[in-house]
Coordinates of N, CA and C in Angstrom, one line a residue:
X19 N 43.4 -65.1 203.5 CA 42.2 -64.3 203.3 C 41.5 -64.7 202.1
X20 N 42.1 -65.0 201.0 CA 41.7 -64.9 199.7 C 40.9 -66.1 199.7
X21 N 42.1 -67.3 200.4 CA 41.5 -68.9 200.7 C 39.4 -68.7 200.9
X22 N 40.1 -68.2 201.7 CA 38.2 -68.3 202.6 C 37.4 -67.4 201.3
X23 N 37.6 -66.6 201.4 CA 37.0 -65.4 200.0 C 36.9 -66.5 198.9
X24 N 37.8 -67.4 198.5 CA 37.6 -67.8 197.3 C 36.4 -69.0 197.6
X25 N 36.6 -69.5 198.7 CA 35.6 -70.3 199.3 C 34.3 -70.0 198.8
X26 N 34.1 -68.5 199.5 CA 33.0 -67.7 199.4 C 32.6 -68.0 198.0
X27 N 33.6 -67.2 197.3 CA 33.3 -67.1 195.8 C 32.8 -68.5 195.4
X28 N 33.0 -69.7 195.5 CA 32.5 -70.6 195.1 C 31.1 -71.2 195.3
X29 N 31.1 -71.3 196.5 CA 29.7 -71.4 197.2 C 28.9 -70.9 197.3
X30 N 29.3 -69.3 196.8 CA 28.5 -68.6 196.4 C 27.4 -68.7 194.8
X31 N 29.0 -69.4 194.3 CA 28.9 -69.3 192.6 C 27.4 -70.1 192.5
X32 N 27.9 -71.5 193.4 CA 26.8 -72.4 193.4 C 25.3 -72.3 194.0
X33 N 25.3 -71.8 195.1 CA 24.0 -72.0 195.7 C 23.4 -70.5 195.8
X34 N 24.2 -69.9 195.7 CA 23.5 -68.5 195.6 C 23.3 -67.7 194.4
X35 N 24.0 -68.0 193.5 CA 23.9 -67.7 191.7 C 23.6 -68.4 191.2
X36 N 22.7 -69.7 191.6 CA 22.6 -70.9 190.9 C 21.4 -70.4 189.8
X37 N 20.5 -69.3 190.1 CA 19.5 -68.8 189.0 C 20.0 -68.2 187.8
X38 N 21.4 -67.5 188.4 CA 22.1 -66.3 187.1 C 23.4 -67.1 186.9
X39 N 23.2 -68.4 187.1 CA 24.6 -68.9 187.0 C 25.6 -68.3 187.0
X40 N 25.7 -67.4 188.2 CA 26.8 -66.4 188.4 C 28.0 -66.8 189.3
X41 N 28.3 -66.0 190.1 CA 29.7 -66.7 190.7 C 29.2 -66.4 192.4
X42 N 30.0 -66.6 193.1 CA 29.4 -66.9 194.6 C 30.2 -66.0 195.3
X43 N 30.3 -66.3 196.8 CA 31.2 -65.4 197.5 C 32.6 -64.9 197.3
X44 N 32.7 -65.0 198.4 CA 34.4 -64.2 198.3 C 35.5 -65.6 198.2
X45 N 36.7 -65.0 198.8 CA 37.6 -66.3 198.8 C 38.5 -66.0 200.4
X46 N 37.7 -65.9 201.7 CA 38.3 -65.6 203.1 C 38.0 -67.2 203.5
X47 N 37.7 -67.7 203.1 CA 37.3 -69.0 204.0 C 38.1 -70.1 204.4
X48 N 37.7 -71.0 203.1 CA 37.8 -72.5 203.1 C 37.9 -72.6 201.6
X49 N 37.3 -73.5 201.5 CA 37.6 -73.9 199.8 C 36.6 -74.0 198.7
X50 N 36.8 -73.3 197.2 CA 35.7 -73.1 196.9 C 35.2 -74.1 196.4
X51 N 33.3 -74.3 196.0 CA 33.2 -75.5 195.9 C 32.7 -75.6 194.5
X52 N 32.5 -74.7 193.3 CA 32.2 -74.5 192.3 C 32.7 -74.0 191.3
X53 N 32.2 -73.7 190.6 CA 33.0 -72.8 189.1 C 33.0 -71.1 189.5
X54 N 34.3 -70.5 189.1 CA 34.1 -68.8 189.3 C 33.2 -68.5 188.7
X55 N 33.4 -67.1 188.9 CA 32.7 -66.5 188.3 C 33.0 -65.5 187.5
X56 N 32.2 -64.8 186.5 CA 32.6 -63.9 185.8 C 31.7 -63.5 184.5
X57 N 32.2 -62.2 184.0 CA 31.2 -61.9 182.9 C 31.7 -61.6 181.7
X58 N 30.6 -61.1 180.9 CA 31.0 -60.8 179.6 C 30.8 -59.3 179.2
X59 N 30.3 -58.7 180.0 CA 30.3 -57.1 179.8 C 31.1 -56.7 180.2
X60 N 31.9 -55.9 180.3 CA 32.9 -55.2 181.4 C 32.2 -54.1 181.4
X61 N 32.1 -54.1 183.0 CA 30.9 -52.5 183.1 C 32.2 -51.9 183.3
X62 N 31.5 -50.4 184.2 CA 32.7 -49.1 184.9 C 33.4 -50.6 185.9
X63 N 34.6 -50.1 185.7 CA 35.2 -50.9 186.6 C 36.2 -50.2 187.9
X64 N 36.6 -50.7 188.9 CA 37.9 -50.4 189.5 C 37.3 -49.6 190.5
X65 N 38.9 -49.4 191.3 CA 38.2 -49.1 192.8 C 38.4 -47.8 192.4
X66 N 38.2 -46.9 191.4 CA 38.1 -45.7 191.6 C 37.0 -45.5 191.7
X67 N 35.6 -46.7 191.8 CA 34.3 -46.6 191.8 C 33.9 -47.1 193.3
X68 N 35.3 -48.0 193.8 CA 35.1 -48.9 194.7 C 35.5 -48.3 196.2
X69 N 34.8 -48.2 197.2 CA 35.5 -47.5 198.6 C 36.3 -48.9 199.2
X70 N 37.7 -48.5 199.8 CA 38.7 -49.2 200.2 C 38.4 -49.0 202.0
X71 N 39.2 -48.8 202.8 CA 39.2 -48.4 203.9 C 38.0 -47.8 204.5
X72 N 36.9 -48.5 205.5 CA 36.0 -48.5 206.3 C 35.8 -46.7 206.8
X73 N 34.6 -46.2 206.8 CA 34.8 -45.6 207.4 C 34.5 -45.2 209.0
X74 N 35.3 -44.7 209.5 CA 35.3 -44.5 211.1 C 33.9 -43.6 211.6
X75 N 33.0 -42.9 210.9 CA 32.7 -41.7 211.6 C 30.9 -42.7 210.1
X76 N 31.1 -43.8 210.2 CA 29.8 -44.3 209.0 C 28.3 -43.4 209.8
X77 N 27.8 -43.3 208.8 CA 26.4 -43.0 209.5 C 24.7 -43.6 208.7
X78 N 23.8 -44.6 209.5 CA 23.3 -45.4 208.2 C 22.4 -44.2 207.5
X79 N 22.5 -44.1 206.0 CA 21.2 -43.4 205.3 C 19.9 -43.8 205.8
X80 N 19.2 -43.0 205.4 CA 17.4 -43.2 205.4 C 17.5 -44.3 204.4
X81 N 16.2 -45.1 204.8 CA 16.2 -46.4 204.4 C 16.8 -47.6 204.2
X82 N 17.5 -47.5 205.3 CA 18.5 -48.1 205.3 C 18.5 -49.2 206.7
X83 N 18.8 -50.3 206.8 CA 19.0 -50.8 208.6 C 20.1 -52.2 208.4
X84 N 20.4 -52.4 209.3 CA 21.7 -52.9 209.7 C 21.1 -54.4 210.1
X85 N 21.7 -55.2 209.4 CA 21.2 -56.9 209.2 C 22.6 -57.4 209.5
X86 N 22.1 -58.4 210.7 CA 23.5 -59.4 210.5 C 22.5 -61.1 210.5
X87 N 23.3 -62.1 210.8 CA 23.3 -63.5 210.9 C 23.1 -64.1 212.1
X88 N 23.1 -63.2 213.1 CA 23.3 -63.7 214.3 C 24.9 -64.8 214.4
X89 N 25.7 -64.1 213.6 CA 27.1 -64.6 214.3 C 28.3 -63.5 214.6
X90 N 27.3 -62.4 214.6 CA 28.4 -61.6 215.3 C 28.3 -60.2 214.1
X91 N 28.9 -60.0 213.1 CA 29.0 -58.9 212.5 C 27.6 -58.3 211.7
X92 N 27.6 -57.0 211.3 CA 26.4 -56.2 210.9 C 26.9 -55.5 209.8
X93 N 26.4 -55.3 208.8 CA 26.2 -54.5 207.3 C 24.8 -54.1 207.3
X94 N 25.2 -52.7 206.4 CA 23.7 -52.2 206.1 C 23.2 -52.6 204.9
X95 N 22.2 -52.6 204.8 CA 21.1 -53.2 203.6 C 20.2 -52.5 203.6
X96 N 19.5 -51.9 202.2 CA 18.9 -51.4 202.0 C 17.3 -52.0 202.9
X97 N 16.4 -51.4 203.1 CA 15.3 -51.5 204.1 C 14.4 -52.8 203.5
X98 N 14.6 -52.4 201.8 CA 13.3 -52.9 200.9 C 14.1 -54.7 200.5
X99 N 15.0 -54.8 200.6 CA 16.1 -56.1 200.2 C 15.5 -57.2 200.4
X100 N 14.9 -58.2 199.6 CA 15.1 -59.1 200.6 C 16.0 -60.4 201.1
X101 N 15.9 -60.9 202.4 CA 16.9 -61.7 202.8 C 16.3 -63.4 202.9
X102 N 17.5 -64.0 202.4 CA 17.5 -65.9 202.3 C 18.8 -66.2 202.4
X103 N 18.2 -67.4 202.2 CA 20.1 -68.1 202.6 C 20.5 -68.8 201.9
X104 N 21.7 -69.3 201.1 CA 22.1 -70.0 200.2 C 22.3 -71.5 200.9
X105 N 22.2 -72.7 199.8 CA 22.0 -73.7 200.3 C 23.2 -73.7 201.5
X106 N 24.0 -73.2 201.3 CA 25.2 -73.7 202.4 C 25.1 -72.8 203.8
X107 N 24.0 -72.2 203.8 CA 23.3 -71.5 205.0 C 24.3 -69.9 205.0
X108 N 24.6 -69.8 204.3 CA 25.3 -68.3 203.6 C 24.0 -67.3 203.8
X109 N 24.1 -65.6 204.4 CA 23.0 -65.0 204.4 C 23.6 -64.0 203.0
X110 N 21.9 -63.7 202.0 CA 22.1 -62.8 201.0 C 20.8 -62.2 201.0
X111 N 21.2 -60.7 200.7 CA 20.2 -59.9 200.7 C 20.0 -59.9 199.0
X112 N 18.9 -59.3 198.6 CA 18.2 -59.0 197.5 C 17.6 -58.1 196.8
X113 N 17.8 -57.1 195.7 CA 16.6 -56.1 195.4 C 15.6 -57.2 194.4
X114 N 14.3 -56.7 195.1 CA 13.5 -57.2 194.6 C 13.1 -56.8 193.0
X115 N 13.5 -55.7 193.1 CA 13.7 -54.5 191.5 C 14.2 -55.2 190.4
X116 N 15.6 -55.1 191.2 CA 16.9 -55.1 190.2 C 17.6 -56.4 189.8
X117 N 17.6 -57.5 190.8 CA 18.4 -58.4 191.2 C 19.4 -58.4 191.5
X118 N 20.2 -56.9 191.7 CA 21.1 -56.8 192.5 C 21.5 -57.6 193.8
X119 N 22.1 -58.2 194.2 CA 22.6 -58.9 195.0 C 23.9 -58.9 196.4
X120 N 23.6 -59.2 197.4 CA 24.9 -59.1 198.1 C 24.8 -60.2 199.1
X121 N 25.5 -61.0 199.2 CA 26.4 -62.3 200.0 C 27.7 -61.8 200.7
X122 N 27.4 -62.5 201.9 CA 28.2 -62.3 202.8 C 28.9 -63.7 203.1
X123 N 30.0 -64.0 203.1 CA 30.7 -65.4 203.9 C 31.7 -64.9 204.8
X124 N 32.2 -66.2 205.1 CA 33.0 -65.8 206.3 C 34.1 -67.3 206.8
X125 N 35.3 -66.9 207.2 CA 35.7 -68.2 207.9 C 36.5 -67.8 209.2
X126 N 37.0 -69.1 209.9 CA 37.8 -68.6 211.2 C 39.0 -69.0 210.9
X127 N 39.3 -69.4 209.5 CA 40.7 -69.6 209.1 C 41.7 -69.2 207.8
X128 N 41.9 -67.8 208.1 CA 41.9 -66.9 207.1 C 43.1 -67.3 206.5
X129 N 43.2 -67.2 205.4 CA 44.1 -67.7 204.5 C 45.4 -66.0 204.4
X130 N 46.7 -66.5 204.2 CA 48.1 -65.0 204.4 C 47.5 -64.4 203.1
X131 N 47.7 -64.5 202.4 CA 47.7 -63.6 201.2 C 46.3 -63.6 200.6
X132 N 45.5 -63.0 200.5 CA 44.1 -62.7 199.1 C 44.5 -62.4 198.3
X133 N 45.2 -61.7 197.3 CA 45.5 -62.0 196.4 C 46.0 -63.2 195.7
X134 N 46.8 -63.7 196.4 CA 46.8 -65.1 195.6 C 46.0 -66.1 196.1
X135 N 45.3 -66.1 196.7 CA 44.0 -66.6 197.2 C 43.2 -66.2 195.7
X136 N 43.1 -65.0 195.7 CA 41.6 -64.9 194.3 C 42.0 -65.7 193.3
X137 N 43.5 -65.5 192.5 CA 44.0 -66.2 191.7 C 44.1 -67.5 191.3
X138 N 44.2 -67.9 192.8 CA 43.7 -69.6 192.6 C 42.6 -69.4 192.4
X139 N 41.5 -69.1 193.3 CA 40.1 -69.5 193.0 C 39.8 -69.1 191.7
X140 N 40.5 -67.6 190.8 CA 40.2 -67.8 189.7 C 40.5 -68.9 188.5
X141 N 41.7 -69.3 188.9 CA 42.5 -70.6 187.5 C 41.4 -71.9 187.9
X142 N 40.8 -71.5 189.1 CA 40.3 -73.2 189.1 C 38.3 -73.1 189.0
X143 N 38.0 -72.0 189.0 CA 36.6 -71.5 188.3 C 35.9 -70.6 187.6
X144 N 37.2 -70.1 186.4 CA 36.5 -69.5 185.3 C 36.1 -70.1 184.3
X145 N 36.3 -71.2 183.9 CA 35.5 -71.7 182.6 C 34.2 -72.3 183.1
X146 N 34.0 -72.0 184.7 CA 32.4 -72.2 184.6 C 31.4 -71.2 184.5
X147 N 32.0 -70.3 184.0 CA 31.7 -68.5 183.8 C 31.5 -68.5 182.8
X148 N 30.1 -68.3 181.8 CA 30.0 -68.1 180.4 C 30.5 -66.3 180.3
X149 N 31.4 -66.4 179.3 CA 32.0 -65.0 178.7 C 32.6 -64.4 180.1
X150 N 33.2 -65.4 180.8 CA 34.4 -65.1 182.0 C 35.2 -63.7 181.2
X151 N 35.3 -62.4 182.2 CA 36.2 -61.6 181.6 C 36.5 -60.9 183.1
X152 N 38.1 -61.1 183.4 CA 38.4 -60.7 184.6 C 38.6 -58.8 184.5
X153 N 38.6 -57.8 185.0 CA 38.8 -56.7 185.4 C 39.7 -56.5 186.0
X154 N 40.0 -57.4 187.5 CA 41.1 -56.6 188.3 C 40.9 -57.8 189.2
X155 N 42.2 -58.2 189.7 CA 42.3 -59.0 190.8 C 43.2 -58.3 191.8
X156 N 43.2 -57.3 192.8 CA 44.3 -56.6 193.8 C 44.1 -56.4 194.8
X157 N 44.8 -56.0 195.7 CA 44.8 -55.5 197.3 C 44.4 -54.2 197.1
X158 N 43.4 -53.9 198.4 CA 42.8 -53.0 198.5 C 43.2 -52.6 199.8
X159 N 42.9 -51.3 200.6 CA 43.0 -50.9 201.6 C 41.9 -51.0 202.6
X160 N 41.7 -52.4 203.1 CA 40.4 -52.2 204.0 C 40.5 -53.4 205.1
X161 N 40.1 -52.9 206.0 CA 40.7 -54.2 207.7 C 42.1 -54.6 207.9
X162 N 42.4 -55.5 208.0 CA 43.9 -55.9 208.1 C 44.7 -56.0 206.6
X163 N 44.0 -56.8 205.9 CA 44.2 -57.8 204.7 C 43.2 -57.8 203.8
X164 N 43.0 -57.8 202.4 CA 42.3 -57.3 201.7 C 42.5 -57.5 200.1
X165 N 41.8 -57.9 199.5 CA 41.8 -57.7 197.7 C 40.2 -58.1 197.3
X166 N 40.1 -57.4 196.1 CA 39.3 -57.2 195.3 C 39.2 -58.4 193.9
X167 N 38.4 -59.1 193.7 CA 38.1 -59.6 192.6 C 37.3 -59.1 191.7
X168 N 37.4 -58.2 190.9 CA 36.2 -58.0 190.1 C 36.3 -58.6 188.6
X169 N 35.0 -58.5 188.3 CA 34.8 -59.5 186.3 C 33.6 -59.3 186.2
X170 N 33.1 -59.8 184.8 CA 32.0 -59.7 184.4 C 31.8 -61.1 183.7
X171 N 30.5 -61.4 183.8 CA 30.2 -62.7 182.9 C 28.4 -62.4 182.2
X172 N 27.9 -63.8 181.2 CA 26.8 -63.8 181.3 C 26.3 -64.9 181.9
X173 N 25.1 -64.2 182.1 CA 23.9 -65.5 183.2 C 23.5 -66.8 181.4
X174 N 22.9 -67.7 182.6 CA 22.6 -68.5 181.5 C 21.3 -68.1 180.6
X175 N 21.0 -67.2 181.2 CA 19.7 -66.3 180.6 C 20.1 -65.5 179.3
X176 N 21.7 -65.0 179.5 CA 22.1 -64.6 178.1 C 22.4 -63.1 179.1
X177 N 22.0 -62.9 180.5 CA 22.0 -61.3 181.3 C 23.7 -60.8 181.2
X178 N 24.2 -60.1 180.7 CA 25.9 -59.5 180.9 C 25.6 -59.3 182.9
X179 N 26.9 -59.8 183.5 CA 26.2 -59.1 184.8 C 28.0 -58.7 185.6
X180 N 28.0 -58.1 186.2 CA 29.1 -57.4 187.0 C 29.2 -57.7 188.6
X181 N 30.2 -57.9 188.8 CA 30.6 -58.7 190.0 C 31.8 -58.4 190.7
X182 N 31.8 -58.0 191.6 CA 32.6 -57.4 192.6 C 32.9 -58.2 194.2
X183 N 33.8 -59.0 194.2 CA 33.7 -60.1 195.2 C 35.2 -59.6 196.3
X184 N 34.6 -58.7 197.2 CA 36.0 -58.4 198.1 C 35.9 -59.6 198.9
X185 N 37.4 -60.3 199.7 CA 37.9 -60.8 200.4 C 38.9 -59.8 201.7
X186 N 38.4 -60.1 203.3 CA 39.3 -59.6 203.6 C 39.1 -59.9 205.2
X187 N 40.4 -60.0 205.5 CA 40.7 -60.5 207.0 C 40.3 -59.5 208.4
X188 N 39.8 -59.4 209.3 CA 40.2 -58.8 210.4 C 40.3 -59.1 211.5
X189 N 41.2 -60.1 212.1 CA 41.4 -60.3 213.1 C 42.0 -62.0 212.3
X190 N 43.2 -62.5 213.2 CA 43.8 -63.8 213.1 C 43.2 -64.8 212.7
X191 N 41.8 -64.8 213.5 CA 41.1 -66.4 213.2 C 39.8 -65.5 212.8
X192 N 39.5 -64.9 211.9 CA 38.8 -64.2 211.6 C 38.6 -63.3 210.0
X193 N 37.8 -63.9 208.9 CA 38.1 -62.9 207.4 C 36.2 -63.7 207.0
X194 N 36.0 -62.6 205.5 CA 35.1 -62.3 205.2 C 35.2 -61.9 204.1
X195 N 34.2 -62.7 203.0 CA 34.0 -61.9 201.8 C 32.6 -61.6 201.8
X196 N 32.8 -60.1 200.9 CA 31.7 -59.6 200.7 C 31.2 -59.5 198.6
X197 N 30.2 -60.0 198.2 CA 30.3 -60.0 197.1 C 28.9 -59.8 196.4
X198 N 29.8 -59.0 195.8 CA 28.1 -57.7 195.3 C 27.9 -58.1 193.5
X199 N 27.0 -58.6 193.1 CA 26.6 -58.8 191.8 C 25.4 -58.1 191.2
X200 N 25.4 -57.3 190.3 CA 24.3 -56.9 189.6 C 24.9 -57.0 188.4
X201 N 23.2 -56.5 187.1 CA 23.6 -56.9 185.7 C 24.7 -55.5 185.5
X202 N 25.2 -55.7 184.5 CA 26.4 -54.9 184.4 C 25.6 -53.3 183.8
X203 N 24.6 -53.1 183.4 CA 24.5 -52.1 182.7 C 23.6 -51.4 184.0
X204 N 24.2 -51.7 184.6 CA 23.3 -51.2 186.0 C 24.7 -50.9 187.3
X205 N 25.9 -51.4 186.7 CA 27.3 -51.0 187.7 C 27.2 -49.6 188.3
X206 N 27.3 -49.0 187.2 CA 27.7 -47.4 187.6 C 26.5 -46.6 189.3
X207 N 25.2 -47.1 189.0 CA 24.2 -46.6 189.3 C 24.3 -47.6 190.6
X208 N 24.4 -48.2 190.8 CA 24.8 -49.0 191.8 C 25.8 -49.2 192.8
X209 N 26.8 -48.2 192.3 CA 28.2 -48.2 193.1 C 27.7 -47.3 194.4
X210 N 27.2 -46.0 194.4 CA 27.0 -45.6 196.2 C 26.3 -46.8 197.1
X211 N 25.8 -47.5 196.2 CA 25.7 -48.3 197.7 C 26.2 -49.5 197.9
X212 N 26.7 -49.8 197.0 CA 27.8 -50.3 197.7 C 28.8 -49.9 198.1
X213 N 29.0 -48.6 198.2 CA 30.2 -47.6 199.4 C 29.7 -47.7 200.8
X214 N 28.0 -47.8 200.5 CA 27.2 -47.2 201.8 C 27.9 -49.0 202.6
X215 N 27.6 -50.0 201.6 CA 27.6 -51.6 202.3 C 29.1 -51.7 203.1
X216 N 30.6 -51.5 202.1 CA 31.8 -51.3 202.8 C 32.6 -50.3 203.8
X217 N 31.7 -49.0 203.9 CA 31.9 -48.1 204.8 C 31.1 -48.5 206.2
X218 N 30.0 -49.2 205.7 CA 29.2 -49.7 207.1 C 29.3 -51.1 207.6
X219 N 30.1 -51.9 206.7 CA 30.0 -53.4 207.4 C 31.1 -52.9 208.9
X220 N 30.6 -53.7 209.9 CA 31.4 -54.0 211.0 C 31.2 -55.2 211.4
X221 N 32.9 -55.9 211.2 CA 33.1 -57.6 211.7 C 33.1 -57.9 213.2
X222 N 32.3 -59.4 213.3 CA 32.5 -59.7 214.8 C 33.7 -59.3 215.5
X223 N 35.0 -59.5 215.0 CA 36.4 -59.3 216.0 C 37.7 -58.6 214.9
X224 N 38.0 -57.9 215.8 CA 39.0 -57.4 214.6 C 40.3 -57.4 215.5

C-alpha cells in the first residue's frame, strides 16, 4: 500500500510541488521518484483533525462536484479548484486563493504493509525537504489497508507548509494515495474539507 503511496509521495514531491518544493503523492504505488517531503511548521496535527473510515451515507456540500480521471474513481473538489496534471500525468486540483492542493495517485500493485511503505519512502526522501519535520507516520482506519504520513516542511520560497499524504489499498490489485498540502498556518481551517475529500472519495474497485 505504502509502496505505491510512497511512489505517489515522490512523484508527487517532483512534478507536482516542483513550485513549493514540496513533497508529492502518496506511497500505494510503485516507486518514488524524488525527495520526501516535509516541513518546518508543525501545524494542528493528527487524526483527531483527520477523518479515517469513508463515510457510507456521504452527501456532496453546496459547491461542491465530484471529479475523477477518467480511470474509474471520483472525489469531491471544491467547484472553484482548479485542475492540471503533473508531469507524470497525476490529476491535482487547486485553490486558486490559497494554494491549497490535492493529488491523487494510484497503482494496480499495492504494496502489504503502508506503514512501512511510508517509512521507507520517508528514510529515502527527507533531506530533500527543507526543515523536514515528521508528525505521524500510522495506520488509519479507512478501505482495506491504510496509513497516514503527515509533516511539515518549508517551500523554497521560505512558505512553512503542512502535508497530509494518506496511502491506502482497496481491492488486491488496487491502492491510492491521496495527498493534501497547504501552508501550515492555514491547517486547522482547512481540515473540514478535507473530511468532506476522504468521506467522499470512492475507488474504481474495492
Amino acid at each position: 500500500t505504502l509502496g505505491v503511496l510512497v511512489t505517489l509521495a515522490v512523484v508527487a514531491y517532483q512534478a507536482v510541488v516542483r513550485l513549493e518544493r514540496g513533497p508529492g503523492a502518496v506511497t500505494t504505488t510503485t516507486q518514488p521518484a524524488v525527495s520526501p517531503q516535509v516541513p518546518a511548521t508543525p501545524g494542528p496535527s493528527r487524526t483527531a483533525s483527520t477523518p479515517s473510515t469513508p463515510s457510507t451515507d456521504f452527501v456532496l456540500p453546496p459547491g461542491w462536484k465530484l471529479r475523477d480521471d477518467g480511470t474509474g474513481f471520483a472525489v469531491p473538489v471544491p467547484a472553484s479548484w482548479r485542475f492540471s496534471r503533473d508531469k507524470d500525468g497525476r490529476p491535482r486540483w487547486s485553490d486558486p486563493k490559497t494554494a491549497t492542493f490535492l493529488l491523487i495517485d494510484q497503482t494496480r500493485q499495492p504494496k502489504p504493509d503502508p506503514v512501512r511503505d511510508w517509512l521507507a519512502n520517508e528514510a529515502a526522501r527527507r533531506d530533500g525537504y527543507r526543515a523536514y519535520e515528521r508528525i505521524r507516520i500510522e495506520a488509519v482506519d479507512y478501505y482495506d489497508r491504510a496509513a497516514d504520513w503527515e509533516f511539515t516542511y518549508t517551500s523554497a520560497s521560505g512558505t512553512p507548509l503542512h502535508v497530509l499524504n494518506r496511502g491506502f489499498v482497496t481491492a488486491p490489485d488496487q491502492a491510492y494515495s491521496i495527498y493534501w498540502s497547504t501552508r501550515a498556518d492555514r491547517w486547522a481551517a482547512e481540515l473540514q474539507r478535507l473530511r468532506v475529500v476522504f468521506d467522499g472519495f470512492r475507488p474504481a474497485r474495492t
